[in-house]
XYZ file of C-alpha atoms in Angstrom:
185
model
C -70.792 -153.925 -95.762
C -70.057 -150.279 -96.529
C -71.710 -149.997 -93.340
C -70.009 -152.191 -91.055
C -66.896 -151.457 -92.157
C -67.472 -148.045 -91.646
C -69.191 -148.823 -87.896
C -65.117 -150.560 -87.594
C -63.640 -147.188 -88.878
C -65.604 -145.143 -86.295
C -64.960 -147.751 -83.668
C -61.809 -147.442 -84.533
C -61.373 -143.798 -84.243
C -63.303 -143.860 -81.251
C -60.558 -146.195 -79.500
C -57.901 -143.599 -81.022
C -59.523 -140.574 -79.541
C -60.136 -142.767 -76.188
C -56.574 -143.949 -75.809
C -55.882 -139.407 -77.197
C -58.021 -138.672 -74.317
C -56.460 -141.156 -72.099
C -52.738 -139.716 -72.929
C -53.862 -136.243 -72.876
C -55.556 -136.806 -69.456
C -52.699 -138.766 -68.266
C -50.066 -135.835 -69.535
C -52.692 -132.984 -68.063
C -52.447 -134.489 -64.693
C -48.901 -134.612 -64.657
C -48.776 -131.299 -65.666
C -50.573 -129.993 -62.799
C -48.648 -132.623 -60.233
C -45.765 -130.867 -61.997
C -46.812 -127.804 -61.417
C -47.924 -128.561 -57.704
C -44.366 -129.882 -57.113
C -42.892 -126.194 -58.381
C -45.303 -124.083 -56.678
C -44.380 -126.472 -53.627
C -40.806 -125.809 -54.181
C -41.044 -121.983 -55.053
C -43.090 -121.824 -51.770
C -40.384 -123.576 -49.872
C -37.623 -121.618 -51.645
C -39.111 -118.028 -50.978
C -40.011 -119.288 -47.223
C -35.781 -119.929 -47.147
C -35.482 -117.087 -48.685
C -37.319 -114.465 -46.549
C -35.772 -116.603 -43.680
C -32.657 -115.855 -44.660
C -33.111 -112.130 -45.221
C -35.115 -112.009 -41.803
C -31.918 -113.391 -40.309
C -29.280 -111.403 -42.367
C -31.544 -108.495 -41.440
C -31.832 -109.320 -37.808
C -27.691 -109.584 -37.776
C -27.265 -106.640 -39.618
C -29.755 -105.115 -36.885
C -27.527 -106.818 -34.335
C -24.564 -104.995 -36.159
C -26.142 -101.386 -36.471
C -27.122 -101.408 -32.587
C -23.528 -102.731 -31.373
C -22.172 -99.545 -33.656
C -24.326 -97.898 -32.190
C -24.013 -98.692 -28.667
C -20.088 -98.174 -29.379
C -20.617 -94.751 -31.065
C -22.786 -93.528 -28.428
C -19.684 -94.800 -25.831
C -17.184 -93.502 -27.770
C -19.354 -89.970 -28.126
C -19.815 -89.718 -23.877
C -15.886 -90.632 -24.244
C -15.407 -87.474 -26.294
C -17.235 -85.690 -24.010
C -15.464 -86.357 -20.774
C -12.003 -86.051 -22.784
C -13.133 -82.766 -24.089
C -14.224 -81.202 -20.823
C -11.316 -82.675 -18.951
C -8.972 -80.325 -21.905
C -10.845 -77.885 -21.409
C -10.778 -77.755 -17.669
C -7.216 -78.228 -17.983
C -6.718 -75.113 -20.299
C -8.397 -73.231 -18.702
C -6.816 -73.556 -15.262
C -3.678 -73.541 -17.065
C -4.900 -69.858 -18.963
C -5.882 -68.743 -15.580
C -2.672 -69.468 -13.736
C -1.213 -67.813 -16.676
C -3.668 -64.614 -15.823
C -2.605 -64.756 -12.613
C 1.348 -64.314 -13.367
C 0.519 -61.620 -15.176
C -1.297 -59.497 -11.954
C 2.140 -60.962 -10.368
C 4.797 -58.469 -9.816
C 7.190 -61.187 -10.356
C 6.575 -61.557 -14.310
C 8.902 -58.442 -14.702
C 11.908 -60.396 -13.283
C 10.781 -63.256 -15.044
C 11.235 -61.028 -18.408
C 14.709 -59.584 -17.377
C 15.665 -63.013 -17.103
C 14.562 -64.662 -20.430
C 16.311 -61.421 -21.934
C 19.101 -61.230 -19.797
C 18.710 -57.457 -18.709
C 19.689 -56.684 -15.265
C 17.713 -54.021 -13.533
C 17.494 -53.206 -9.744
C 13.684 -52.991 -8.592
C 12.685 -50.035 -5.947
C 10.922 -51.438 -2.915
C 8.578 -48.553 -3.188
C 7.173 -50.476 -6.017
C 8.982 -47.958 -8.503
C 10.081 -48.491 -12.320
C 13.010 -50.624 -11.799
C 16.609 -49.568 -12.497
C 19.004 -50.985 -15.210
C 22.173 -51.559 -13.683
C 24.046 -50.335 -16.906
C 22.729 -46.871 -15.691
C 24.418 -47.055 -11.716
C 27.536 -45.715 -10.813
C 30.026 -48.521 -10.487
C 31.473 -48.668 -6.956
C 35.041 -49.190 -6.555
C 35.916 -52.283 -3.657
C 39.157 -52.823 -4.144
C 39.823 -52.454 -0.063
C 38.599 -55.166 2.475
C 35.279 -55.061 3.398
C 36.512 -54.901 7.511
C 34.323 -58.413 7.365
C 36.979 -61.363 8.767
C 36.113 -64.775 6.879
C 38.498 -66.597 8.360
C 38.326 -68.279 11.751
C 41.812 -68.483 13.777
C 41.356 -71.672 15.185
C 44.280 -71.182 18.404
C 42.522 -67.623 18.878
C 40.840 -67.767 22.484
C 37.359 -68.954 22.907
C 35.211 -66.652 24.309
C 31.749 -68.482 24.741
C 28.339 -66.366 24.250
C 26.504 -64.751 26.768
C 23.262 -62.826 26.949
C 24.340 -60.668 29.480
C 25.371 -57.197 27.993
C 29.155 -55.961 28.869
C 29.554 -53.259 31.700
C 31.761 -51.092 29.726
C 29.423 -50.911 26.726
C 29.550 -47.439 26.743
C 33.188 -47.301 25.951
C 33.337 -49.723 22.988
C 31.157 -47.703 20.440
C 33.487 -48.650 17.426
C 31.643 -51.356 15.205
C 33.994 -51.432 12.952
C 36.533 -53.215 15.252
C 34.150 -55.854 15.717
C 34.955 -59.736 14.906
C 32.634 -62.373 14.906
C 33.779 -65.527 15.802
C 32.307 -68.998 14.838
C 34.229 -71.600 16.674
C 34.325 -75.335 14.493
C 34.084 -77.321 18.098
C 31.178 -75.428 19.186
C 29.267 -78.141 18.062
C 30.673 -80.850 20.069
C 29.934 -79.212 23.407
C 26.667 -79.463 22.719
């Protein structure tokens, strides 16, 4: 009896560590489909995520190369700006050069500081008025301004007078600009 009963004890245990072996198979195999599911979704997560960063890189990319592109425009702006100034300066420094070898830059001074001066036409230093005599006018110039308008009209001819010998007095002379002139015309 010893015997059997401990043949039933063994059996026993036997059925224990089958139905162990069972559970630990059972709990060994859904580890693993466990851990096939996770290593199926870490796959699928870093496939999103180096998706993702290929396309944030790729717009990024798309980013630097429009910068780029505008920089490199915005540089050839520069340029064309910067030559244009310069082109402009310079023809403005030159025209400035050339007032200077002008012989007119001497009025030019006596006007912005208001000194008079009287320039030689032999290309002399020129003359400050302060330093001429002052001339005295006080008489008429013998010049007649005024027109007499019932005065006889004598009209204009080329041909010179026969006495022209005789009249050698200028200063008798009186120059006449009728107003109707211009309707005979």
């Amino acid at each position: 009896m010893a015997l059997k009963n401990k043949i039933k004890e063994l059996e026993s245990e036997v059925d224990r560590l089958d139905e162990l072996r069972k559970t630990i198979n059972d709990e060994v195999l859904k580890a693993q489909k466990d851990a096939s599911e996770l290593r199926q979704k870490a796959q699928e997560d870093a496939k999103k995520i180096v998706e993702d960063a290929k396309n944030q890189a790729a717009s990024e990319n798309q980013s630097l190369v429009y910068q780029n592109d505008t920089l490199k425009n915005d540089y050839q702006r520069l340029k064309t700006q910067v030559a244009d100034f310069r082109y402009k300066i310079r023809a403005k420094l030159q025209k400035q050069i050339d007032s200077l070898d002008d012989n007119t830059w001497q009025y030019y001074l006596d006007a912005a500081t208001n000194v008079e001066r009287i320039y030689p036409s032999d290309g002399g230093e020129p003359i400050p008025t302060a330093s001429l005599p002052t001339v005295d006018n006080k008489g008429q110039s013998g010049v007649n301004l005024e027109h007499d308008k019932d005065a006889d009209k004598v009209p204009l001819s080329t041909s010179q007078p026969e006495n022209d010998q005789e009249n050698t007095n200028d200063s008798d002379v009186t120059i006449v600009f009728p107003d109707d002139y211009k309707d005979h015309n």
